[in-house]
Coordinates of C-alpha atoms and ligand atoms in Angstrom, one line a residue:
X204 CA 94.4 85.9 115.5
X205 CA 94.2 84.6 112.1
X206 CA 94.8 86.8 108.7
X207 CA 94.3 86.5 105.5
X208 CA 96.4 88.4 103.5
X209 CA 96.8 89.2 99.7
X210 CA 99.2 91.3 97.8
X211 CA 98.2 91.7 93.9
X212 CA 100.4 94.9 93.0
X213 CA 102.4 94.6 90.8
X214 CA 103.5 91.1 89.3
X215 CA 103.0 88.7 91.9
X216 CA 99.8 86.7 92.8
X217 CA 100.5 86.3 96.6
X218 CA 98.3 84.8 99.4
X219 CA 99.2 84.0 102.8
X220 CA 97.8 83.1 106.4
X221 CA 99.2 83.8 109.2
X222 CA 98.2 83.3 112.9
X223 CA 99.8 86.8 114.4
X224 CA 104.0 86.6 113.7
X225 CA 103.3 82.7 112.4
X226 CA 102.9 81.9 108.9
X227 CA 100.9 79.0 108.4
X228 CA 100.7 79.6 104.6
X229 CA 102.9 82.1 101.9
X230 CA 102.2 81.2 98.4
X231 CA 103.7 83.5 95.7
X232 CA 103.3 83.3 91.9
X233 CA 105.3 85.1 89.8
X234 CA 104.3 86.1 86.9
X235 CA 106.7 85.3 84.2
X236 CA 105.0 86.6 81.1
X237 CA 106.4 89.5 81.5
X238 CA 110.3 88.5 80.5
X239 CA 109.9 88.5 76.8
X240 CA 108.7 92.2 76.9
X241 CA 111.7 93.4 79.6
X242 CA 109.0 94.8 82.2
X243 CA 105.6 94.5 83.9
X244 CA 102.7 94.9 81.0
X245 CA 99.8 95.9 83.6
X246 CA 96.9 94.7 81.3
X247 CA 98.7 91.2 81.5
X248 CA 99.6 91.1 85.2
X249 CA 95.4 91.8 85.9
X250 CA 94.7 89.1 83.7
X251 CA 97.0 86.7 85.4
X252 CA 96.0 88.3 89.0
X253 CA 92.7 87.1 88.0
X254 CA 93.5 83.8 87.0
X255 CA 95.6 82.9 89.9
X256 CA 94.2 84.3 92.8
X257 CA 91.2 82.0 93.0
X258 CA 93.0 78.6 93.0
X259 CA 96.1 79.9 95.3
X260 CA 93.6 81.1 97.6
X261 CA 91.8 78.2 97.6
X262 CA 95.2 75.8 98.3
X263 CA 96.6 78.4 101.0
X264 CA 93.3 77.9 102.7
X265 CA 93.1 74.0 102.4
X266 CA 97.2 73.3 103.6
X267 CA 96.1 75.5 106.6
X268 CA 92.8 76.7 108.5
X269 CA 90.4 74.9 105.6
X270 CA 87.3 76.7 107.2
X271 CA 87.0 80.1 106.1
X272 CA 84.9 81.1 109.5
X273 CA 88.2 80.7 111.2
X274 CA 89.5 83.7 109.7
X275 CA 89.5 87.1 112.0
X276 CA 90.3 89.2 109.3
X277 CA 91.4 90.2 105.7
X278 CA 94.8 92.6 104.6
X279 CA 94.9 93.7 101.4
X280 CA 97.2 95.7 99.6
X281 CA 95.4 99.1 98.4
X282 CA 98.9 100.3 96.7
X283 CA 101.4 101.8 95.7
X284 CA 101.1 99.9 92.6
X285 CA 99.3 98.8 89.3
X286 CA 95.7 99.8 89.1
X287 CA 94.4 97.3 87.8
X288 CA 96.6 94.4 89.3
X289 CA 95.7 96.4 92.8
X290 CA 91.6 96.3 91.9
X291 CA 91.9 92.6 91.8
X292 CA 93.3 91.7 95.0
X293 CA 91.5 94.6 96.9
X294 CA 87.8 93.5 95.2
X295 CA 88.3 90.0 96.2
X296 CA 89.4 90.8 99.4
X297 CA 86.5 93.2 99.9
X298 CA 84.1 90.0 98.6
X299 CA 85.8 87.7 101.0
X300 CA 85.6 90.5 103.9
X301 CA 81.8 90.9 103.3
X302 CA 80.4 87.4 102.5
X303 CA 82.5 86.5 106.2
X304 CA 81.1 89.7 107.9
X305 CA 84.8 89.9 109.1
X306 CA 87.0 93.2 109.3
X307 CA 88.9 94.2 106.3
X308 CA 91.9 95.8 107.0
X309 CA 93.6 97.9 103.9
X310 CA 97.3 98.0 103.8
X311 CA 100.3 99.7 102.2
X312 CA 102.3 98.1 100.6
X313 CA 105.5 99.9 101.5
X314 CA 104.8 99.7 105.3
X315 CA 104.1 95.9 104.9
X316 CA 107.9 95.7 103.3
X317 CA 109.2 97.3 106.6
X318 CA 107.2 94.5 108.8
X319 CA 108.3 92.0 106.9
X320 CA 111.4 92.0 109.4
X321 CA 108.9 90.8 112.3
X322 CA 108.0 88.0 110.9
X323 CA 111.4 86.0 111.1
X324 CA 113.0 88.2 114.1
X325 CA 111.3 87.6 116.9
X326 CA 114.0 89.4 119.1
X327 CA 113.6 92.9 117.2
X328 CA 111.7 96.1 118.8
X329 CA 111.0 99.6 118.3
X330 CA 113.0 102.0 117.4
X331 CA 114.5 101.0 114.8
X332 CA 116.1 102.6 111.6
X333 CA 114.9 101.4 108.1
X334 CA 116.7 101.7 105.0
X335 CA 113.8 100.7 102.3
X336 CA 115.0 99.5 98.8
X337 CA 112.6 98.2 96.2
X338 CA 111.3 98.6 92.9
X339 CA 110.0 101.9 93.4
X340 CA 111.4 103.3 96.6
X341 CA 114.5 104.1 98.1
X342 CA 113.9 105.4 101.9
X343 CA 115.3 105.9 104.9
X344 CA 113.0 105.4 107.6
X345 CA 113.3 105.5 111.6
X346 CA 110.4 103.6 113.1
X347 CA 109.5 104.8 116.2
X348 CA 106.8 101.9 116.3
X349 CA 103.7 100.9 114.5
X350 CA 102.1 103.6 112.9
X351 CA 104.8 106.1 113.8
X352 CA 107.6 107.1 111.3
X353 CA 109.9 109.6 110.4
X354 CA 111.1 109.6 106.4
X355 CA 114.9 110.8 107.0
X356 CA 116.0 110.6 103.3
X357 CA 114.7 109.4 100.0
X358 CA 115.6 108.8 96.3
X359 CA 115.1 112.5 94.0
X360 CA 114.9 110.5 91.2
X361 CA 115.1 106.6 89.9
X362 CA 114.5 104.1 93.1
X363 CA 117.6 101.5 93.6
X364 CA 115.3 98.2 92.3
X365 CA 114.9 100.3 89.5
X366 CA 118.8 101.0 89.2
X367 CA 119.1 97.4 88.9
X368 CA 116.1 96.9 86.5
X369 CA 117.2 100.2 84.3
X370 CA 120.9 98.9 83.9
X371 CA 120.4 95.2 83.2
X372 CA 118.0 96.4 80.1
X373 CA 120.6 98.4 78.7
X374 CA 123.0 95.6 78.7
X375 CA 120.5 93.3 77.3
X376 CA 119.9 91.0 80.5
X377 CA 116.3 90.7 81.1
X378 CA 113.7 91.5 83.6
X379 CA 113.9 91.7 86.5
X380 CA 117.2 92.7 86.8
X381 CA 118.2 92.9 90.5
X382 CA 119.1 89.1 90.4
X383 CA 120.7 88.6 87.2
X384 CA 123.1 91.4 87.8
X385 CA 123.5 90.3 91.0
X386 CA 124.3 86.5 90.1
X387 CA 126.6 87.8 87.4
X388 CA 128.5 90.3 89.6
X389 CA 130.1 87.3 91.8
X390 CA 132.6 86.6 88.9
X391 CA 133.3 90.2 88.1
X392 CA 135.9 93.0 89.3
X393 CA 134.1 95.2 92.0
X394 CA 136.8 97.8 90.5
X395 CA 136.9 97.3 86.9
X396 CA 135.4 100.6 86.4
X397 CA 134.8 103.5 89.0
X398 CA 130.5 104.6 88.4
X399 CA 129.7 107.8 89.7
X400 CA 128.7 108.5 93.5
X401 CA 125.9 111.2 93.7
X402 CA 125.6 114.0 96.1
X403 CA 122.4 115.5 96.6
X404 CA 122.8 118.9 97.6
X405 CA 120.2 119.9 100.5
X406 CA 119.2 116.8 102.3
X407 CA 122.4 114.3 103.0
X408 CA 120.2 111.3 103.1
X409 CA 118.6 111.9 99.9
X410 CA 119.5 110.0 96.5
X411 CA 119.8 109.8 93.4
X412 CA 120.3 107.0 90.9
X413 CA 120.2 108.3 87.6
X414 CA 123.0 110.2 87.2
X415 CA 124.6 106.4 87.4
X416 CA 122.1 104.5 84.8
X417 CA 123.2 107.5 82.0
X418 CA 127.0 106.8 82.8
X419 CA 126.4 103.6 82.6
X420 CA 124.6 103.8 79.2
X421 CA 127.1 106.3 78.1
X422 CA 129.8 103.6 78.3
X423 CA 127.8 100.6 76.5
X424 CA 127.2 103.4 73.9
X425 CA 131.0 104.5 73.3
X426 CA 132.7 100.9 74.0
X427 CA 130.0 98.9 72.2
X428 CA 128.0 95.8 72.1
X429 CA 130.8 93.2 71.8
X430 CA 133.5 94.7 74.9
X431 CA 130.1 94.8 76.8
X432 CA 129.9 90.9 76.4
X433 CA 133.5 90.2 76.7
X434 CA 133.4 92.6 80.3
X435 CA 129.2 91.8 81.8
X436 CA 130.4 90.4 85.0
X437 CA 132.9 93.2 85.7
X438 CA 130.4 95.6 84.5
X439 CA 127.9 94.1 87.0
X440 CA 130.1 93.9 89.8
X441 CA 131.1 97.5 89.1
X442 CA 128.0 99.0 88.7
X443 CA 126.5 96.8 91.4
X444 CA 128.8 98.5 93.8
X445 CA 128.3 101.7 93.2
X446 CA 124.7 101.4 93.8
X447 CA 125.8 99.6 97.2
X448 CA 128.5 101.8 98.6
X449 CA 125.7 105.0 97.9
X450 CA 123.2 103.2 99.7
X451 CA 125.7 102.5 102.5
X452 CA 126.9 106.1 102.8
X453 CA 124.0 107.5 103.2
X454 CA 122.6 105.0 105.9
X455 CA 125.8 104.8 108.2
X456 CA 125.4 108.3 108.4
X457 CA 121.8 108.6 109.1
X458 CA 122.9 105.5 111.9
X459 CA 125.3 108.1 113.5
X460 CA 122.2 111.1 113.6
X461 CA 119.8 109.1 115.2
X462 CA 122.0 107.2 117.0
X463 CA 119.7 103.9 116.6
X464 CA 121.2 100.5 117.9
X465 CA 119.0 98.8 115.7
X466 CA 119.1 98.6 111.6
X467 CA 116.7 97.1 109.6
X468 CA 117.0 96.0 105.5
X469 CA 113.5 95.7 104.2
X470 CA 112.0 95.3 100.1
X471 CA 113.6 93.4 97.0
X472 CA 117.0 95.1 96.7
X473 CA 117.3 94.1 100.4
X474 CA 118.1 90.4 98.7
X475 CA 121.0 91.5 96.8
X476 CA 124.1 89.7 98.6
X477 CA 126.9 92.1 98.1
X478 CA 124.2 94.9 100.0
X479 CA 123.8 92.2 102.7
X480 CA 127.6 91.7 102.7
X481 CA 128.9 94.9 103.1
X482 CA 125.9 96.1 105.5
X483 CA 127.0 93.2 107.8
X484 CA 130.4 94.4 108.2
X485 CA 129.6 98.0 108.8
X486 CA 127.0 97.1 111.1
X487 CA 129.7 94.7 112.8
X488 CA 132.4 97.7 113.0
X489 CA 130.2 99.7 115.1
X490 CA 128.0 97.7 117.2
X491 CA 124.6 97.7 115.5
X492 CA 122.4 95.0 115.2
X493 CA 121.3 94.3 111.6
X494 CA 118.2 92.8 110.7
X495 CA 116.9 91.7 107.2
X496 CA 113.9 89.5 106.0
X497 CA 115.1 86.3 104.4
X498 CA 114.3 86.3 100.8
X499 CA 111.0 84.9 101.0
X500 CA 110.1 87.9 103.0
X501 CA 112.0 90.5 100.9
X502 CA 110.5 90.7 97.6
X503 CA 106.7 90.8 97.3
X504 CA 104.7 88.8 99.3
X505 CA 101.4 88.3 101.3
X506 CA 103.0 86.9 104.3
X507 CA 103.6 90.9 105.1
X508 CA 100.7 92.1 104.2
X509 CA 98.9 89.8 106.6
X510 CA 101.3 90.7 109.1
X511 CA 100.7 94.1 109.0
X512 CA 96.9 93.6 108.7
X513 CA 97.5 91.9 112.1
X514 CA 99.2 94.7 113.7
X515 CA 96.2 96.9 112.7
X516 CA 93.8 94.5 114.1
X517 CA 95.4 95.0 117.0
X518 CA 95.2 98.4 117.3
X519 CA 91.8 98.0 116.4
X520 CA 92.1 99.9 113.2
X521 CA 89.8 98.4 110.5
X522 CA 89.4 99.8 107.2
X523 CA 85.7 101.1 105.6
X524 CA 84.4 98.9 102.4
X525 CA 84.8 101.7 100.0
X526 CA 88.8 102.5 100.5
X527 CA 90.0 102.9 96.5
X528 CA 92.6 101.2 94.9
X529 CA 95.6 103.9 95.2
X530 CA 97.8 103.3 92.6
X531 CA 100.6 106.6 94.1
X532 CA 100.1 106.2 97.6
X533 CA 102.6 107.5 99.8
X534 CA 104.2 106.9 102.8
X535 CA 104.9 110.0 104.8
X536 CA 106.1 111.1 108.0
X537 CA 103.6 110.5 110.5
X538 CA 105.1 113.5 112.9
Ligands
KG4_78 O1 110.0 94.8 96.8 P1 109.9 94.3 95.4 O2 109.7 92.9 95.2 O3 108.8 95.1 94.6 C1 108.5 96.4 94.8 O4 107.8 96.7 95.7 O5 109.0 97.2 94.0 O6 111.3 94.8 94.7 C2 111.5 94.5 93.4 C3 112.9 95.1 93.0 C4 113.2 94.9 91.6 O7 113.7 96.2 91.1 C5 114.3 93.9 91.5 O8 115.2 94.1 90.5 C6 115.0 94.1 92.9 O9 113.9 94.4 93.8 N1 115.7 92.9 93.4 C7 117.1 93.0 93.5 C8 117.4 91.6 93.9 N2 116.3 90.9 94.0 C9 115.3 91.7 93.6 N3 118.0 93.9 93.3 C10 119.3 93.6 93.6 N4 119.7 92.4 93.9 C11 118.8 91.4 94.1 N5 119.3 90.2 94.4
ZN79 ZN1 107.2 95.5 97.0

């Protein structure tokens, strides 16, 4: 079964085929403009969606199928994300959908990060325990299988990609900040300065995040600008680990409830190498497989999004011409 898929939400023009679990084609543009102003401007990433997705579609579909009639179907991404940047993949995937007279299948965005993980591990099954980490979510997620899933914990306040993001603005790094604090943390002291843990009172699996991005702003404030230079790595490394261990914590113990076998890393803070790192030892310790997507997979891409379209193919679920764009949709418990 072939898919088209296409994942304009938030600053990357994405366009993939894939024939069920194999990708034939994963082409991602990232939008760069967006640097010199230190986050995502939505009225530029539309304009750019709409400049790029004609041509990439166009060169996915000649390195692969070349004749549209040979595609059985067309994912989209209908959010979470950026109105507009969502109106232009969805429209054009709605155009495509109609002038093929094939299904069009609507997808979200945060399930497609989750079955990601199929793509490159053909060995993994249901059940499965998720711990989600991007941009805007932070989630703990068993996966009983397609369709069916049970949200266990989540962030009460800033996600952890935004952790990342939030912190390398306030020491002046750029955008996006996952990877740059990342890269710079290799050189740096883990334990050059102890950033606070949170709690959440109620739910155990819950967190939060912005407790640590205020003590961290607190410090560049009282030390200032220059001992920040002289210490970024160390600061990274530091800060970097705090957002790891709390992450860790709070999975390992949801491991233990559930008592899943199986854990899975999906979403763009699931390419951060000290996460991978310390999740591969845990994991190790106590006997449970981990899975994560490689990087490709992780951050945003259409290769998911088609993959997931597929899965709903399967089930026969299609989706009806007039679904909206939906900038705040949520993934819930399904039971
Ligand atoms: O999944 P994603 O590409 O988009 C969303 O759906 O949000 O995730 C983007 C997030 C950003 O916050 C980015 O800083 C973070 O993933 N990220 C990382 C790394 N690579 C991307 N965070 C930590 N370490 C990384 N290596
Ligand atoms: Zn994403």
């Amino acid at each position: 079964m072939i898919i088209l898929g296409i994942e304009t939400s938030c600053d990357e023009t994405s366009i993939a085929i894939v024939d069920g679990r194999k990708v034939l084609a994963n082409v991602i543009a990232s939008q760069t403009l967006h640097q010199e102003y230190g986050g995502v401007v939505p009225e530029y990433a539309s304009r750019e969606h709409m400049r790029m997705i004609e041509p990439i579609s166009r060169r996915v579909i000649d390195s692969t199928i070349k004749d549209l009639s040979k595609i059985d179907g067309i994912a989209v991404t209908y959010g979470p994300g950026l109105m507009g940047a969502l109106l232009v993949g969805l429209s054009f995937g709605k155009g495509l959908a109609v002038a093929l007279g094939k299904p069009f299948l609507a997808v979200n965005h945060v399930e497609a990060h989750i079955m990601a993980n199929f793509i490159v591990h053909s060995d993994l099954d249901y059940p499965f325990l998720c711990l989600l980490v991007s941009g805007g979510h932070t989630m703990l997620v068993y996966v009983k299988s397609f369709g069916r899933y049970k949200i266990l914990g989540t962030s009460v306040d800033d996600a952890a990609g935004e952790a990342f993001d939030k912190a390398a603005r306030i020491l002046g790094l750029g955008y996006p900040g996952g990877p740059i604090v990342d890269r710079l943390a290799k050189s740096g002291r883990k334990d050059f300065h102890v950033f606070p843990r949170a709690r959440v009172k109620g739910n155990e699996l819950n967190f939060s995040f912005s407790g640590l991005k205020t003590s961290l702003l607190y410090l560049v404030k009282r030390k200032g600008e220059s001992w920040v230079q002289e210490n970024l790595a160390d600061l990274c490394a530091s800060y970097q680990e705090a957002v790891v261990d709390m992450l860790l914590r709070n999975t390992f113990r949801a491991v233990e409830m559930v008592e899943c076998d199986k854990l899975v890393l999906a979403g763009g803070v699931a390419a951060n190498s000290r996460l991978r790192e310390v999740f591969r030892r845990n994991a190790e310790d106590i006997g449970v497989k981990l899975y994560f997507p490689v990087l490709e997979y992780c951050t945003d891409n259409a290769a998911m999004v088609a993959f997931t379209g597929y899965e709903m193919l399967r089930k026969g679920i299609t989706s009806p011409l007039d679904i909206p764009a939906v900038p705040a949709l949520k993934f819930d418990s399904t039971e």
